[in-house]
Short mmCIF file of C-alpha atoms and ligand atoms in Angstrom, two decimals:
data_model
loop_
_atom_site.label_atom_id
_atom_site.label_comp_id
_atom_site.label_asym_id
_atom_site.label_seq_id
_atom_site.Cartn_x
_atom_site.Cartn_y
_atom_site.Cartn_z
CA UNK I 10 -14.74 -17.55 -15.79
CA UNK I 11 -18.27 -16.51 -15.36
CA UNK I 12 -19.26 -16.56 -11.37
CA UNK I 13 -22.75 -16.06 -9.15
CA UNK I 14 -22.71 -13.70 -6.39
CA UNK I 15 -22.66 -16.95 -4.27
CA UNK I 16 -19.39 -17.88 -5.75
CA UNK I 17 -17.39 -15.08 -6.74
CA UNK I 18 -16.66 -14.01 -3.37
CA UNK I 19 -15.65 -17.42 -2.25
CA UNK I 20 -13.29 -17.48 -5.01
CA UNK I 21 -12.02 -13.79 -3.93
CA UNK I 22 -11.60 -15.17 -0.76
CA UNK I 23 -9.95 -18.25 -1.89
CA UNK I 24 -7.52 -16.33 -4.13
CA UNK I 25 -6.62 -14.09 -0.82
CA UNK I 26 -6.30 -17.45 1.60
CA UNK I 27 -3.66 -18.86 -0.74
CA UNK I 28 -1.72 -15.59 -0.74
CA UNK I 29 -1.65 -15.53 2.87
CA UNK I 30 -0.78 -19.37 3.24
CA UNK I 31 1.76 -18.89 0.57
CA UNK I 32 3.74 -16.38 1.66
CA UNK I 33 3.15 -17.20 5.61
CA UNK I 34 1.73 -13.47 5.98
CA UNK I 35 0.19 -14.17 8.97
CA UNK I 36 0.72 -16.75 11.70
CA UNK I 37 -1.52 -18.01 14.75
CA UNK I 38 -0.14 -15.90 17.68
CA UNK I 39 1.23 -12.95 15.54
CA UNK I 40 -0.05 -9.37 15.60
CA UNK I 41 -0.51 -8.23 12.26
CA UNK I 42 -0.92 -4.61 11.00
CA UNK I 43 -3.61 -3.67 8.17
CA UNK I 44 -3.06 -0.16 6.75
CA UNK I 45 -6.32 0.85 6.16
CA UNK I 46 -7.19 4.18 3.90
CA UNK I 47 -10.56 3.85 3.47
CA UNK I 48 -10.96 3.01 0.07
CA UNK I 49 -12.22 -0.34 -1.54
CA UNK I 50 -8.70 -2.03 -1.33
CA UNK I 51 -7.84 -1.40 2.16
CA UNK I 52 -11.62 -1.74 3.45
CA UNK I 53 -11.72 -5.56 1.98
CA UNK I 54 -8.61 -6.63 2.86
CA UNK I 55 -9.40 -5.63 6.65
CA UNK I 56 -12.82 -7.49 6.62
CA UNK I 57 -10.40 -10.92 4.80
CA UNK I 58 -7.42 -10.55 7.54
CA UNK I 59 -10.20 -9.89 10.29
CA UNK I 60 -12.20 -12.68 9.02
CA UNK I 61 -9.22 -14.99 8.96
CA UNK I 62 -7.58 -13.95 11.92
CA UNK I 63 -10.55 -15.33 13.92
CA UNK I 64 -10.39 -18.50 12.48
CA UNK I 65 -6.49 -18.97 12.25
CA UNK I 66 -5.70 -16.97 15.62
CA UNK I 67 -3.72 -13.93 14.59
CA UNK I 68 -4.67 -10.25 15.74
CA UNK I 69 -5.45 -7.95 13.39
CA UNK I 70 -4.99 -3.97 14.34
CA UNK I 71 -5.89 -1.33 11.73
CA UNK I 72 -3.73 1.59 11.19
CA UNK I 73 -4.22 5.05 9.34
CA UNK I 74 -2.81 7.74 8.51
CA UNK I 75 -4.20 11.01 8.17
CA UNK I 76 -2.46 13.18 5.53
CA UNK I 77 -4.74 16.06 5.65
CA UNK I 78 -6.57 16.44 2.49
CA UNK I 79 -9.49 18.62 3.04
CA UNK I 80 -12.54 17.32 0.93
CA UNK I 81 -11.17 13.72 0.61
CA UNK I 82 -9.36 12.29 3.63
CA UNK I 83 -11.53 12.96 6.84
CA UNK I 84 -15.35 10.99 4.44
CA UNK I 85 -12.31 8.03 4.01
CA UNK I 86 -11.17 7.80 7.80
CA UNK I 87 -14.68 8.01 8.71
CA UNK I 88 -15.07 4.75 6.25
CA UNK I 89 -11.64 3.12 8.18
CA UNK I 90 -12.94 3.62 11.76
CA UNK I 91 -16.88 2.41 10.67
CA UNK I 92 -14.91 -1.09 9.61
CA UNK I 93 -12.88 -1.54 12.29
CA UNK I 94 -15.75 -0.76 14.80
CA UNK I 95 -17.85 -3.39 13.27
CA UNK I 96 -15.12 -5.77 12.98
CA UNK I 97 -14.06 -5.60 16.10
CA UNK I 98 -10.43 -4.64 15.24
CA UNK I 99 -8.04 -1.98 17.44
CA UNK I 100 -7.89 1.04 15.08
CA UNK I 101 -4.78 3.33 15.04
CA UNK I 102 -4.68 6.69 13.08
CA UNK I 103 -1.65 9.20 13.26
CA UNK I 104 -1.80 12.35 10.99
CA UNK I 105 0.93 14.68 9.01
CA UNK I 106 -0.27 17.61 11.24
CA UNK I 107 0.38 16.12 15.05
CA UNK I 108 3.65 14.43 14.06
CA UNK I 109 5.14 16.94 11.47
CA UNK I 110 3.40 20.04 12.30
CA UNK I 111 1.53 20.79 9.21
CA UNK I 112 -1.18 18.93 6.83
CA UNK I 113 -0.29 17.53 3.30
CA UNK I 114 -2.60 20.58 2.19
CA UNK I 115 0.03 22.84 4.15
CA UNK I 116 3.35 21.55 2.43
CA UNK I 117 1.80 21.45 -0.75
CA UNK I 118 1.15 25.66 -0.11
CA UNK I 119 4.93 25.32 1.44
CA UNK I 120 6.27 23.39 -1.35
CA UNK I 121 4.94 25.76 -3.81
CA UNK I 122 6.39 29.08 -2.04
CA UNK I 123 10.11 27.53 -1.62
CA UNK I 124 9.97 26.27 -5.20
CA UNK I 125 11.14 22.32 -4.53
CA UNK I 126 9.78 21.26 -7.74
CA UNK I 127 8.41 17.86 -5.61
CA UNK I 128 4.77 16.96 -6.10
CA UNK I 129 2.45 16.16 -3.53
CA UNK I 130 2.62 12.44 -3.61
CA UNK I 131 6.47 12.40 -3.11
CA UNK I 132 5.57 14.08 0.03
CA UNK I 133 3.07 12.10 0.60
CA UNK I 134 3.98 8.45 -0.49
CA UNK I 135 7.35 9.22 1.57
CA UNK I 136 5.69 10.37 5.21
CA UNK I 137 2.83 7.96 5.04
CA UNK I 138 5.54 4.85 4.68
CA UNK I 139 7.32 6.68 7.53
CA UNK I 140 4.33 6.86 10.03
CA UNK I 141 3.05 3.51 9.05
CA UNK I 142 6.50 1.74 10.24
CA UNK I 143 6.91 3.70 13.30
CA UNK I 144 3.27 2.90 14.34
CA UNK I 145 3.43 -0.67 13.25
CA UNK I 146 6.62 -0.89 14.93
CA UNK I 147 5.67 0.60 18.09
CA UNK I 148 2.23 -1.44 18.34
CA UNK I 149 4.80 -4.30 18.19
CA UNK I 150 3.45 -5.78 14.82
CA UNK I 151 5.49 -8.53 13.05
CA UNK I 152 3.92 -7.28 9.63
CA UNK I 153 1.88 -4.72 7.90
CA UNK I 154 -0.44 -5.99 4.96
CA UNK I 155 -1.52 -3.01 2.51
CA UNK I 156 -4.65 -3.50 -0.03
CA UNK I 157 -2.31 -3.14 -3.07
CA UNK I 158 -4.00 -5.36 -6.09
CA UNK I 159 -3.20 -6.65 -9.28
CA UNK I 160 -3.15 -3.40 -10.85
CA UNK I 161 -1.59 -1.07 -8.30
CA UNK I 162 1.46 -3.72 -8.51
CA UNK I 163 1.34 -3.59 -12.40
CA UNK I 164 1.42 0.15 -12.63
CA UNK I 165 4.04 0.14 -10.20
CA UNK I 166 6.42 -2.61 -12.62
CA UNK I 167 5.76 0.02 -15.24
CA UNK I 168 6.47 3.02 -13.72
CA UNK I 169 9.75 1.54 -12.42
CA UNK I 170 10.88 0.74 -16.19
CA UNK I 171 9.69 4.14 -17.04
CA UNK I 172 11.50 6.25 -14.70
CA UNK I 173 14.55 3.51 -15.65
CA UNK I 174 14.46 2.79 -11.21
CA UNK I 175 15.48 -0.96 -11.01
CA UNK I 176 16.31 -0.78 -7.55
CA UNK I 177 12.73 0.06 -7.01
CA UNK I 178 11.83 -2.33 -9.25
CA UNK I 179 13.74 -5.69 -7.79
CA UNK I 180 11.80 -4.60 -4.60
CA UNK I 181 8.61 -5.09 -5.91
CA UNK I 182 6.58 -8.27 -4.52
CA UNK I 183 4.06 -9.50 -2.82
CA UNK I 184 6.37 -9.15 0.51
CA UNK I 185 9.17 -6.86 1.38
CA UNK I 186 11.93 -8.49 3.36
CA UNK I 187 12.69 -7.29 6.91
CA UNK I 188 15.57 -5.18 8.19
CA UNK I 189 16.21 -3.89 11.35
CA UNK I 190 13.74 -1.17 11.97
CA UNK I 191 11.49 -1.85 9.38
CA UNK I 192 8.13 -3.74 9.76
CA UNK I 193 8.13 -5.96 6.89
CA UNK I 194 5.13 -5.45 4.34
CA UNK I 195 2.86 -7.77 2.78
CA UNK I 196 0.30 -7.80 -0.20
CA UNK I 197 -2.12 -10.46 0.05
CA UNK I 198 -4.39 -8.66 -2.90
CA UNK I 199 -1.42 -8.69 -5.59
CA UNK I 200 -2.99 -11.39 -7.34
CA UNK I 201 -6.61 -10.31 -7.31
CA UNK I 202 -7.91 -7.48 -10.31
CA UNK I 203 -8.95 -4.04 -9.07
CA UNK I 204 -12.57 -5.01 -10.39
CA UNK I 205 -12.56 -7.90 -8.82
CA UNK I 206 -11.99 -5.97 -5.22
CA UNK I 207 -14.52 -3.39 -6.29
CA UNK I 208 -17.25 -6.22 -6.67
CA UNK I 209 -16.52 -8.12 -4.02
CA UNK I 210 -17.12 -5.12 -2.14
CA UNK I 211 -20.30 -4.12 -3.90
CA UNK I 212 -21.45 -7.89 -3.19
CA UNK I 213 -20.54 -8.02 0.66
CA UNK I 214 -22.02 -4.45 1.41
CA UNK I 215 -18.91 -2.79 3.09
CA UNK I 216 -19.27 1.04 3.19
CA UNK I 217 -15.56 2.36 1.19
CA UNK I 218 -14.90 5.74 0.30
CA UNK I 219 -14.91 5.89 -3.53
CA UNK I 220 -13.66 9.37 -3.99
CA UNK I 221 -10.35 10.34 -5.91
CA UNK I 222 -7.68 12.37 -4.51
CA UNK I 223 -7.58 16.18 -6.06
CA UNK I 224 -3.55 15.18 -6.04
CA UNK I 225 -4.26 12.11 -8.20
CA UNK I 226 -2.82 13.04 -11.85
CA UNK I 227 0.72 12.83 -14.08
CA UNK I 228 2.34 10.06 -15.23
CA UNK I 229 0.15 7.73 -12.55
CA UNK I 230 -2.96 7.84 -14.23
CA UNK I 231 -1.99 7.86 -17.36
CA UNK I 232 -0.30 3.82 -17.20
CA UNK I 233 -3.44 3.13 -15.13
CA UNK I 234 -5.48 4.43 -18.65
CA UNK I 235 -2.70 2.71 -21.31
CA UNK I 236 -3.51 -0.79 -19.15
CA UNK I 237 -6.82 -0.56 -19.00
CA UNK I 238 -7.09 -0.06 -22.40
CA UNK I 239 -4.71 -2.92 -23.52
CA UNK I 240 -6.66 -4.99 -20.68
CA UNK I 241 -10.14 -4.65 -22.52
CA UNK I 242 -8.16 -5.54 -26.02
CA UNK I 243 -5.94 -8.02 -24.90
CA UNK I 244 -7.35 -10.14 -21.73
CA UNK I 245 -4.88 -11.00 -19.13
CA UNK I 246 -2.09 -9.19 -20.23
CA UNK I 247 -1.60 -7.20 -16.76
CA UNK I 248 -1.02 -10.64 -15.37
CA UNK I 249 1.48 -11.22 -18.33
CA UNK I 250 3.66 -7.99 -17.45
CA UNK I 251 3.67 -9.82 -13.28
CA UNK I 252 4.49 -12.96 -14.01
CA UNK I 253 7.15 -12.03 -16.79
CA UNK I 254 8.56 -9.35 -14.12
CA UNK I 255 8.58 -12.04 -11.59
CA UNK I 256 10.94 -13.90 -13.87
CA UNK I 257 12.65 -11.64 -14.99
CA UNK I 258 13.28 -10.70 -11.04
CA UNK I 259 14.52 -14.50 -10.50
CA UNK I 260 17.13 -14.37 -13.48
CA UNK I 261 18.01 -10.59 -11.44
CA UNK I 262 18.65 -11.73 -8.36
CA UNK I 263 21.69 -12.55 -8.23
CA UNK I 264 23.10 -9.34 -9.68
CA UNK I 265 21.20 -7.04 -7.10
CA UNK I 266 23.67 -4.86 -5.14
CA UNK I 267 23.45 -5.78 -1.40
CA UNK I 268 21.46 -2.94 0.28
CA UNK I 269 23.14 -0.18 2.34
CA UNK I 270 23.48 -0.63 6.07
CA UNK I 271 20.87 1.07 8.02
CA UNK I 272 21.51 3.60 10.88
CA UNK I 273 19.50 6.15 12.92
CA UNK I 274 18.55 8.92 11.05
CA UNK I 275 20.52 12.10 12.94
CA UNK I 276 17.58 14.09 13.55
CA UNK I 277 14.40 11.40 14.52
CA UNK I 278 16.30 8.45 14.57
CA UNK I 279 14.06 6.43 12.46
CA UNK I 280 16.26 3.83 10.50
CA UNK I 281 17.55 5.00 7.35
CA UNK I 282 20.64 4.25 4.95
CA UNK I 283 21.48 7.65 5.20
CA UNK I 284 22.76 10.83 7.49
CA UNK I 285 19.07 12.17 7.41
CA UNK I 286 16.00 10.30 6.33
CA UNK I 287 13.91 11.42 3.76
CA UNK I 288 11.21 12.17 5.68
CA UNK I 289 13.22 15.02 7.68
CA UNK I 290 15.26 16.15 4.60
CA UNK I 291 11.80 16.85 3.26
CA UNK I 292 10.51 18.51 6.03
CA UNK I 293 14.40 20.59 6.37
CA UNK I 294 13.30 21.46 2.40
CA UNK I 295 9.48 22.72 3.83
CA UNK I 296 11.20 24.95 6.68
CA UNK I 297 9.58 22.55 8.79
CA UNK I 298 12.55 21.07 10.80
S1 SF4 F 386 -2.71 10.57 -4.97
FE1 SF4 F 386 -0.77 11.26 -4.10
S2 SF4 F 386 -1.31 12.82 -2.60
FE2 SF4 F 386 -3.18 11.67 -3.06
S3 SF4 F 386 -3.26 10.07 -1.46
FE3 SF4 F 386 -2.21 9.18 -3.25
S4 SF4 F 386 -0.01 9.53 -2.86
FE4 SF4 F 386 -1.19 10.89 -1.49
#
């Protein structure tokens, strides 16, 4: 479909309000967490959940987390708190350093002298989730919307078949259910195109940090690259691979193993299925607990 700049946003928008109504992601009354990096995803979906909240009476409060990547994360938080200023919106931001004692930067170094063989992003795709549930859950938020779109939730269906993770994979969707401890998560972008979020961006002026992360590389970028390829030569096949994983998911369901019971981890005390939770078996592995 070919769309002005007059239109295209309204049908961004439209695309986003449906998601929401959907999947009741947000409800008048409710306090609703938006984790908010900086970059185009996050950035838009604050200025949508703001935007809506005002209309349909639900609180939005902006939380970050600052891993401590020199060169790349302070130019994105500075994007984050700009936002939330103008919007109007309670801003939260945590970092690796105050609550673990050391920066991502610093357990990379770590990581690399005690030979763990774990890459940056396990450490930090593991912590972040960590921080982001026990500041969404102490802010007293019902549920945490992150700015993952069409193709983050693609590349994350192939990854899953990839690596051969199913358990991962039947989790996938546009929102995680809740367990005790856990703020649930919502993704009221999974339908929308990364381009589309970049130019709807562009179009409304918002200020988003556009650099990459010097972590970013592997097996990540190189299924973002294969579908973007097979995107240009075959339209619409990224929303082929969701909707045939989403029935493929129904036709799962009932074989999924019921989930582990969830206690206090024994040395934070953050829910996990576990003894220890992962973040603290990392940080045991680091010679940082
Ligand atoms: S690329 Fe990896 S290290 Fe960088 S922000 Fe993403 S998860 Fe973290």
């Amino acid at each position: 479909m070919l769309l002005c700049d007059r239109c295209f946003p309204r049908s961004v928008e439209r695309r986003f309000r449906k998601a929401v109504y959907e999947k009741r992601m947000a409800l008048p009354g409710e306090k609703i967490g938006v984790a908010v990096s900086g970059g185009k995803d996050s950035i838009t979906l604050l200025h949508l959940m703001a935007e809506l909240g005002r209309v349909k009476k639900f609180r939005v409060v902006a939380l970050s987390v600052d891993e401590g990547i020199k060169g790349y994360r302070e130019e994105a938080l500075t994007c984050a708190r700009e936002a939330a200023s103008s919007l109007g919106v309670e801003h939260r931001v945590v970092s690796f350093r105050e609550s673990f004692g050391a920066t991502l930067d610093e357990m990379v170094r770590l990581a690399g002298e005690e030979g763990t063989g774990l890459d940056p992003c396990t450490y930090c795709g593991v912590m972040r989730r960590y921080l982001l549930n026990r500041m969404a859950r102490e802010a007293g938020l019902v549920r945490v919307a992150t700015g993952h779109n069409l193709d983050d939730e693609v590349q994350a269906i192939l990854l899953n078949y990839l690596r051969g993770d199913l358990s991962r994979l039947l989790r996938l969707g546009p929102a995680y259910s809740s367990r005790e401890g856990f703020v649930p998560r919502v993704k009221p972008l999974r339908e929308i195109p990364e381009r589309e979020v970049a130019a709807y961006a562009l179009l409304k002026g918002l200020r988003v940090h556009l650099g990459q992360c010097p972590y970013a590389r592997g097996i990540h970028a190189e299924v973002r690259d294969f579908l973007n390829r097979l995107e240009s030569r075959h339209p619409n096949c990224k929303f082929g691979v969701l909707r045939t994983f989403e029935r493929l998911k129904e036709g799962l369901g009932e074989d999924r193993k019921p989930e582990a019971e969830l206690v206090g981890c024994e040395v934070c005390g953050e829910p996990t299925p576990g003894r220890v939770c992962r973040t603290c078996e990392l940080l045991k592995g680091l010679g940082l607990r």
